[in-house]
Short mmCIF file of C-alpha atoms and ligand atoms in Angstrom, two decimals:
data_model
loop_
_atom_site.label_atom_id
_atom_site.label_comp_id
_atom_site.label_asym_id
_atom_site.label_seq_id
_atom_site.Cartn_x
_atom_site.Cartn_y
_atom_site.Cartn_z
CA MET A 1 125.54 52.93 -232.12
CA SER A 2 125.80 49.62 -230.44
CA ALA A 3 124.01 46.54 -231.60
CA LYS A 4 124.05 44.89 -228.23
CA THR A 5 120.92 44.01 -226.30
CA TYR A 6 121.58 44.43 -222.60
CA LYS A 7 119.92 41.99 -220.23
CA ILE A 8 118.84 43.94 -217.18
CA ALA A 9 117.55 42.34 -213.99
CA VAL A 10 115.11 44.62 -212.23
CA MET A 11 114.67 44.30 -208.46
CA GLY A 12 112.15 46.93 -207.40
CA GLY A 13 112.19 45.70 -203.82
CA ASP A 14 110.32 47.30 -200.97
CA GLY A 15 108.52 50.53 -200.12
CA THR A 16 109.09 53.25 -202.68
CA GLY A 17 111.67 51.08 -204.48
CA PRO A 18 109.30 49.96 -207.27
CA GLU A 19 108.03 53.53 -207.79
CA VAL A 20 111.46 55.06 -208.31
CA VAL A 21 112.64 52.10 -210.39
CA ALA A 22 109.67 52.65 -212.72
CA GLU A 23 110.84 56.23 -213.34
CA GLY A 24 114.41 55.04 -213.91
CA LEU A 25 113.12 52.57 -216.49
CA LYS A 26 111.00 55.30 -218.11
CA VAL A 27 114.14 57.39 -218.62
CA LEU A 28 116.09 54.34 -219.80
CA LYS A 29 113.46 53.67 -222.42
CA ALA A 30 113.63 57.23 -223.70
CA ALA A 31 117.45 57.07 -223.75
CA SER A 32 117.43 53.78 -225.65
CA LYS A 33 115.28 55.32 -228.40
CA LYS A 34 117.48 58.37 -228.63
CA PHE A 35 120.84 56.57 -228.52
CA GLY A 36 119.90 53.37 -230.30
CA PHE A 37 120.61 50.66 -227.79
CA SER A 38 118.24 47.91 -226.77
CA TYR A 39 117.70 45.96 -223.60
CA THR A 40 115.41 43.48 -221.92
CA GLU A 41 113.91 43.88 -218.45
CA THR A 42 113.47 40.84 -216.21
CA ALA A 43 111.67 41.49 -212.93
CA PHE A 44 112.55 39.75 -209.65
CA ASP A 45 110.47 40.04 -206.50
CA PHE A 46 113.17 39.75 -203.85
CA GLY A 47 112.24 41.87 -200.85
CA GLY A 48 110.24 42.16 -197.67
CA ALA A 49 106.86 41.27 -199.18
CA ARG A 50 108.16 37.98 -200.60
CA TYR A 51 109.99 37.26 -197.36
CA LEU A 52 106.81 37.73 -195.31
CA ARG A 53 104.94 35.47 -197.73
CA THR A 54 107.51 32.71 -198.15
CA GLY A 55 110.29 33.16 -195.57
CA LYS A 56 112.80 33.43 -198.42
CA THR A 57 115.42 36.13 -198.83
CA ILE A 58 117.61 35.21 -201.81
CA ASP A 59 119.14 31.77 -202.27
CA ASP A 60 122.28 30.57 -204.05
CA LYS A 61 120.35 29.46 -207.12
CA GLU A 62 118.85 32.91 -207.47
CA ILE A 63 122.29 34.49 -207.11
CA ASP A 64 123.47 32.21 -209.93
CA GLU A 65 120.46 33.30 -211.97
CA LEU A 66 121.52 36.95 -211.55
CA LYS A 67 124.96 36.11 -212.95
CA LYS A 68 123.35 35.70 -216.38
CA PHE A 69 122.49 39.39 -216.62
CA ASP A 70 124.53 42.34 -217.83
CA ALA A 71 123.44 44.53 -214.92
CA ILE A 72 121.00 44.73 -212.02
CA PHE A 73 118.78 47.73 -211.32
CA LEU A 74 117.70 47.78 -207.67
CA GLY A 75 115.11 49.97 -205.95
CA ALA A 76 115.37 49.43 -202.21
CA ILE A 77 115.41 46.62 -199.67
CA GLY A 78 113.89 47.15 -196.22
CA HIS A 79 110.43 46.48 -194.76
CA PRO A 80 108.93 47.85 -191.51
CA ASP A 81 107.42 44.44 -190.59
CA VAL A 82 110.68 42.53 -190.91
CA LYS A 83 113.24 42.54 -188.11
CA PRO A 84 116.18 44.80 -189.03
CA GLY A 85 119.09 42.89 -190.52
CA ILE A 86 117.27 39.97 -192.14
CA LEU A 87 116.64 41.57 -195.52
CA GLU A 88 119.78 43.71 -195.43
CA GLN A 89 121.98 40.67 -194.79
CA GLY A 90 119.85 38.12 -196.62
CA ILE A 91 119.29 40.08 -199.83
CA LEU A 92 121.42 43.20 -200.23
CA LEU A 93 124.69 42.04 -198.68
CA LYS A 94 124.24 38.50 -199.99
CA THR A 95 123.92 39.83 -203.53
CA ARG A 96 126.90 42.17 -203.14
CA PHE A 97 129.04 39.34 -201.78
CA GLY A 98 127.60 36.59 -203.98
CA LEU A 99 128.33 38.54 -207.15
CA ASP A 100 131.66 39.76 -205.75
CA GLN A 101 130.69 43.38 -206.27
CA TYR A 102 133.77 44.50 -204.44
CA ILE A 103 133.47 48.21 -205.15
CA ASN A 104 130.71 50.52 -204.01
CA LEU A 105 130.99 53.61 -206.14
CA ARG A 106 129.23 56.67 -204.76
CA PRO A 107 129.50 59.98 -206.61
CA VAL A 108 128.85 63.09 -204.53
CA LYS A 109 127.96 65.92 -206.86
CA LEU A 110 126.01 69.06 -206.17
CA TYR A 111 123.77 70.01 -209.09
CA ASP A 112 122.47 73.34 -207.78
CA SER A 113 123.57 75.54 -204.85
CA ARG A 114 119.94 75.72 -203.66
CA PHE A 115 120.07 72.04 -202.67
CA CYS A 116 123.17 72.32 -200.49
CA PRO A 117 122.78 72.73 -196.73
CA LEU A 118 126.27 74.25 -196.53
CA LYS A 119 126.66 78.00 -196.79
CA ASP A 120 128.24 79.43 -199.96
CA LYS A 121 129.01 76.10 -201.64
CA LYS A 122 128.61 75.91 -205.39
CA PRO A 123 128.41 72.92 -207.73
CA GLU A 124 132.13 73.21 -208.55
CA ASP A 125 132.93 72.87 -204.82
CA ILE A 126 131.15 69.56 -204.35
CA ASP A 127 132.14 67.06 -206.98
CA PHE A 128 133.92 63.99 -205.72
CA VAL A 129 133.52 60.22 -205.75
CA VAL A 130 133.82 57.79 -202.86
CA VAL A 131 135.23 54.36 -203.72
CA ARG A 132 134.02 52.18 -200.88
CA GLU A 133 135.39 48.66 -200.43
CA ASN A 134 132.27 46.48 -200.61
CA SER A 135 133.21 42.91 -199.75
CA GLU A 136 135.24 42.85 -196.53
CA GLY A 137 135.91 44.80 -193.34
CA LEU A 138 133.32 44.81 -190.57
CA TYR A 139 130.69 43.73 -193.11
CA LYS A 140 132.26 40.27 -193.34
CA GLY A 141 130.17 39.35 -190.30
CA MET A 142 133.03 37.74 -188.38
CA GLY A 143 133.03 37.63 -184.62
CA GLU A 144 131.42 35.97 -181.67
CA PHE A 145 129.63 36.33 -178.37
CA GLN A 146 131.30 35.14 -175.23
CA ASN A 147 129.09 34.48 -172.21
CA LYS A 148 126.07 35.79 -174.09
CA GLY A 149 123.45 37.29 -171.80
CA LYS A 150 125.71 37.19 -168.75
CA LYS A 151 127.13 40.11 -166.82
CA ASP A 152 130.59 39.46 -168.22
CA GLU A 153 129.42 39.18 -171.83
CA VAL A 154 131.83 40.05 -174.60
CA ALA A 155 130.78 40.74 -178.19
CA ILE A 156 133.56 40.65 -180.76
CA GLN A 157 133.14 42.06 -184.27
CA ILE A 158 136.10 41.64 -186.55
CA SER A 159 137.23 43.86 -189.39
CA TYR A 160 138.53 41.39 -191.96
CA ASN A 161 140.95 42.83 -194.52
CA THR A 162 142.88 40.73 -197.03
CA ARG A 163 145.83 41.96 -199.02
CA LYS A 164 144.00 40.84 -202.16
CA GLY A 165 140.79 42.62 -201.21
CA VAL A 166 142.54 45.82 -200.20
CA GLU A 167 144.78 45.84 -203.25
CA ARG A 168 142.01 45.29 -205.79
CA CYS A 169 139.99 48.11 -204.22
CA LEU A 170 142.93 50.52 -204.16
CA ARG A 171 143.89 49.62 -207.72
CA TYR A 172 140.33 50.27 -208.87
CA ALA A 173 140.47 53.66 -207.11
CA PHE A 174 143.77 54.65 -208.72
CA GLU A 175 142.51 53.61 -212.17
CA PHE A 176 139.22 55.40 -211.57
CA THR A 177 140.99 58.62 -210.53
CA ARG A 178 143.09 58.49 -213.68
CA LYS A 179 140.10 57.83 -215.93
CA ARG A 180 137.96 60.49 -214.26
CA ASN A 181 140.77 62.94 -215.04
CA ARG A 182 139.40 65.81 -212.97
CA ARG A 183 141.98 66.76 -210.35
CA LYS A 184 143.74 63.41 -210.38
CA LYS A 185 143.86 63.31 -206.62
CA LEU A 186 143.20 60.22 -204.55
CA THR A 187 142.66 60.46 -200.79
CA LEU A 188 142.92 57.39 -198.59
CA CYS A 189 140.41 57.75 -195.74
CA GLY A 190 141.17 55.56 -192.73
CA LYS A 191 142.12 55.46 -189.09
CA THR A 192 145.83 54.60 -188.99
CA ASN A 193 146.26 56.11 -185.53
CA VAL A 194 143.95 53.63 -183.81
CA LEU A 195 143.12 50.65 -186.05
CA THR A 196 146.75 49.66 -186.35
CA TYR A 197 146.33 46.29 -188.06
CA ALA A 198 143.75 46.99 -190.73
CA TRP A 199 144.95 50.46 -191.60
CA ASP A 200 148.57 49.46 -191.58
CA LEU A 201 147.74 47.04 -194.38
CA TRP A 202 145.73 49.67 -196.25
CA GLN A 203 148.43 52.32 -195.86
CA ARG A 204 151.26 49.99 -196.89
CA THR A 205 149.39 48.77 -199.95
CA PHE A 206 148.44 52.34 -200.87
CA ASP A 207 152.08 53.47 -200.58
CA GLU A 208 153.21 50.58 -202.78
CA LEU A 209 150.60 51.18 -205.47
CA LYS A 210 151.13 54.92 -205.68
CA LYS A 211 154.60 54.26 -207.13
CA GLU A 212 152.81 52.81 -210.16
CA TYR A 213 150.55 55.85 -210.50
CA THR A 214 152.95 58.77 -210.44
CA ASP A 215 150.46 60.92 -212.35
CA ILE A 216 148.05 60.75 -209.40
CA GLU A 217 148.43 63.06 -206.41
CA THR A 218 147.84 61.11 -203.19
CA ASP A 219 146.70 62.18 -199.77
CA TYR A 220 145.57 60.64 -196.49
CA ALA A 221 142.85 61.74 -194.06
CA HIS A 222 141.54 60.12 -190.91
CA VAL A 223 137.86 59.25 -191.18
CA ASP A 224 136.80 61.63 -188.42
CA ALA A 225 138.67 64.49 -190.07
CA THR A 226 137.15 63.49 -193.41
CA THR A 227 133.64 64.17 -192.10
CA MET A 228 134.86 67.57 -190.93
CA TRP A 229 136.32 68.42 -194.34
CA PHE A 230 133.10 67.30 -196.08
CA VAL A 231 131.38 70.16 -194.29
CA LYS A 232 134.22 72.68 -194.20
CA ASN A 233 136.17 72.15 -197.42
CA PRO A 234 134.46 69.61 -199.69
CA GLU A 235 136.33 71.18 -202.64
CA TRP A 236 139.51 69.47 -201.42
CA PHE A 237 138.30 66.08 -202.62
CA ASP A 238 138.40 64.40 -206.00
CA VAL A 239 138.34 60.64 -205.31
CA ILE A 240 138.30 59.11 -201.84
CA VAL A 241 139.02 55.44 -201.19
CA THR A 242 138.06 53.77 -197.92
CA ASP A 243 136.88 50.57 -196.28
CA ASN A 244 133.36 49.22 -196.11
CA MET A 245 132.22 50.67 -192.77
CA PHE A 246 133.82 54.09 -193.15
CA GLY A 247 132.50 54.25 -196.70
CA ASP A 248 128.99 53.51 -195.49
CA ILE A 249 129.15 56.32 -192.95
CA ILE A 250 130.81 59.05 -194.99
CA THR A 251 128.59 58.51 -198.02
CA ASP A 252 125.46 59.32 -196.00
CA LEU A 253 127.07 62.63 -195.13
CA GLY A 254 128.11 62.93 -198.76
CA ALA A 255 124.50 62.43 -199.83
CA MET A 256 123.39 65.23 -197.52
CA ILE A 257 125.83 67.82 -198.90
CA GLN A 258 124.82 66.99 -202.48
CA GLY A 259 121.16 67.59 -201.71
CA GLY A 260 119.89 64.56 -199.81
CA MET A 261 118.85 60.97 -200.35
CA GLY A 262 116.58 62.01 -203.20
CA ILE A 263 119.55 62.51 -205.49
CA ALA A 264 122.24 60.10 -204.19
CA ALA A 265 122.98 57.06 -206.36
CA GLY A 266 125.52 54.29 -206.18
CA GLY A 267 126.88 51.31 -208.02
CA ASN A 268 127.92 47.97 -206.55
CA ILE A 269 130.59 47.11 -209.05
CA ASN A 270 132.23 43.87 -210.07
CA PRO A 271 134.53 45.08 -212.86
CA ASP A 272 134.68 41.53 -214.27
CA GLY A 273 131.11 40.49 -213.55
CA VAL A 274 127.60 41.72 -212.89
CA SER A 275 127.15 45.08 -211.22
CA MET A 276 124.11 46.42 -209.38
CA PHE A 277 122.91 50.02 -209.35
CA GLU A 278 120.72 51.61 -206.72
CA PRO A 279 119.45 54.83 -205.23
CA ILE A 280 121.07 54.79 -201.80
CA GLY A 281 118.15 56.24 -199.87
CA GLY A 282 116.33 53.11 -198.75
CA SER A 283 112.71 52.06 -198.98
CA ALA A 284 111.11 55.13 -197.28
CA PRO A 285 107.96 53.18 -196.23
CA LYS A 286 106.06 56.24 -195.06
CA TYR A 287 106.02 57.65 -198.60
CA THR A 288 105.02 54.40 -200.31
CA GLY A 289 102.25 54.86 -202.88
CA LYS A 290 101.96 58.59 -202.23
CA HIS A 291 103.63 59.65 -205.50
CA VAL A 292 105.89 62.06 -203.64
CA ILE A 293 109.23 60.27 -203.51
CA ASN A 294 112.05 61.77 -205.55
CA PRO A 295 113.01 59.41 -208.39
CA LEU A 296 116.16 61.32 -209.37
CA ALA A 297 118.49 59.07 -207.35
CA ALA A 298 117.11 56.01 -209.16
CA ILE A 299 117.35 57.83 -212.50
CA CYS A 300 120.98 58.72 -211.72
CA ALA A 301 121.59 55.05 -210.81
CA ALA A 302 120.19 54.08 -214.22
CA GLY A 303 122.64 56.59 -215.74
CA MET A 304 125.55 55.00 -213.86
CA MET A 305 124.38 51.62 -215.12
CA MET A 306 124.52 52.83 -218.73
CA GLU A 307 127.97 54.31 -218.18
CA THR A 308 129.21 50.97 -216.85
CA LEU A 309 127.62 49.10 -219.75
CA GLY A 310 129.51 51.34 -222.16
CA GLU A 311 126.69 53.68 -223.23
CA SER A 312 128.54 56.83 -222.21
CA LYS A 313 126.52 59.18 -224.41
CA ALA A 314 123.27 57.98 -222.91
CA ALA A 315 124.73 58.23 -219.41
CA LYS A 316 125.88 61.80 -219.99
CA ALA A 317 122.51 62.77 -221.47
CA ILE A 318 120.68 61.32 -218.47
CA GLU A 319 122.90 63.26 -216.07
CA ASN A 320 122.52 66.49 -218.03
CA SER A 321 118.76 66.10 -218.10
CA VAL A 322 118.70 65.47 -214.34
CA ILE A 323 120.78 68.63 -213.81
CA LYS A 324 118.44 70.65 -216.02
CA VAL A 325 115.25 69.39 -214.41
CA ALA A 326 116.61 69.68 -210.87
CA SER A 327 118.02 73.17 -211.28
CA THR A 328 115.39 74.80 -213.48
CA LYS A 329 112.16 73.11 -212.46
CA MET A 330 112.23 71.51 -209.05
CA LYS A 331 111.52 73.44 -205.87
CA SER A 332 113.33 70.94 -203.68
CA LEU A 333 114.83 67.46 -203.85
CA ALA A 334 112.94 66.33 -200.74
CA ALA A 335 109.98 63.96 -200.88
CA GLY A 336 106.70 65.84 -201.06
CA LYS A 337 108.34 69.21 -201.67
CA MET A 338 109.49 68.84 -205.26
CA GLY A 339 106.62 70.79 -206.80
CA TYR A 340 105.93 67.70 -208.93
CA SER A 341 104.86 64.11 -208.39
CA THR A 342 107.29 61.19 -208.71
CA GLU A 343 105.88 60.40 -212.17
CA GLU A 344 106.06 64.02 -213.35
CA VAL A 345 109.73 64.24 -212.42
CA GLY A 346 110.37 61.05 -214.42
CA ASP A 347 108.48 62.53 -217.39
CA LEU A 348 110.48 65.74 -217.23
CA VAL A 349 113.82 63.94 -217.23
CA ALA A 350 112.71 61.73 -220.12
CA GLU A 351 111.51 64.73 -222.14
CA ASN A 352 114.69 66.73 -221.55
CA LEU A 353 117.13 64.06 -222.64
C1 IPM B 1 124.00 51.18 -197.80
C2 IPM B 1 123.11 50.67 -196.72
C3 IPM B 1 123.48 49.22 -196.44
C4 IPM B 1 124.93 49.18 -196.01
C5 IPM B 1 122.58 48.51 -195.42
C6 IPM B 1 121.14 48.62 -195.79
C7 IPM B 1 123.00 47.08 -195.20
O1 IPM B 1 123.21 51.44 -195.58
O2 IPM B 1 123.91 50.68 -198.94
O3 IPM B 1 124.80 52.08 -197.54
O4 IPM B 1 125.22 49.34 -194.82
O5 IPM B 1 125.79 48.99 -196.87
MN1 MN B 2 124.50 53.15 -195.80
#
């Protein structure tokens, strides 16, 4: 048993974010009693409501404040009354970049065949992890307009890839594949046939690093083909490493084949700093306050948080409880169709730990 008290920053955020975070915290509390760890919760109100009230997203001082925590538990950022981009850039991306959370770790795991939209796929067929680069690429926001608003306008959006950024992401992926120890296969997902600068750097760095990891089988797939294999042969994958934009796109498809946004969780990881864990489904404003949103993604995110903090037993127990509740009790993983309310699903997972 550990004697450490973890300091957890809680950012419920917008829409259904606070509701699912509450269930994640409920399960965390039950896990802490069972596995003997302790933690403090500190709430922050970053999000659309605060922005509409004060015009503030998140400032540098607040980012520095977050650096004092052991982990951040995030619900969702996104508000129907705020112009798209402001909160995403001003809160979510600013936190990822500000805390140098350079990995976005997104497990894709099917817990029960009933939840998979693909024919004849079983849990053992869909069990892979996407390691998404989380600090560079098209997300860097580099580019410009030329002749804005004119007939001959040009909009340039640059994919920015540094050797350092690519290498630290690839190294993380190799180490992760080794530690995961499932099939020990790492697939680089890119577009070497068209994006000949960025993916040349990725491919060269990958080829160099793989000489250090001779125990890992390596593979390459173009991003378009990757989406095809997700549907046709998801069992081919163990760990996939890719850039920020491709990772964003393929993990939405990944979420669908594992049962939807109600179950998909992710971690924004800084291996040497503060990491942030979130359900990847967004704020789902139309379900806000209706007690119908699925909290399992947030509960799984809390599990990933405990794994990263070193509470592996608690993390495993949370995952096993989620599997049990999802496969033996729930009718569906979709909002409003679970057969239980948001709070009841949280209770069930807590009771089955
Ligand atoms: C995600 C989201 C974000 C992203 C948006 C909200 C900025 O889609 O976490 O995948 O593109 O990274
Ligand atoms: Mn996304």
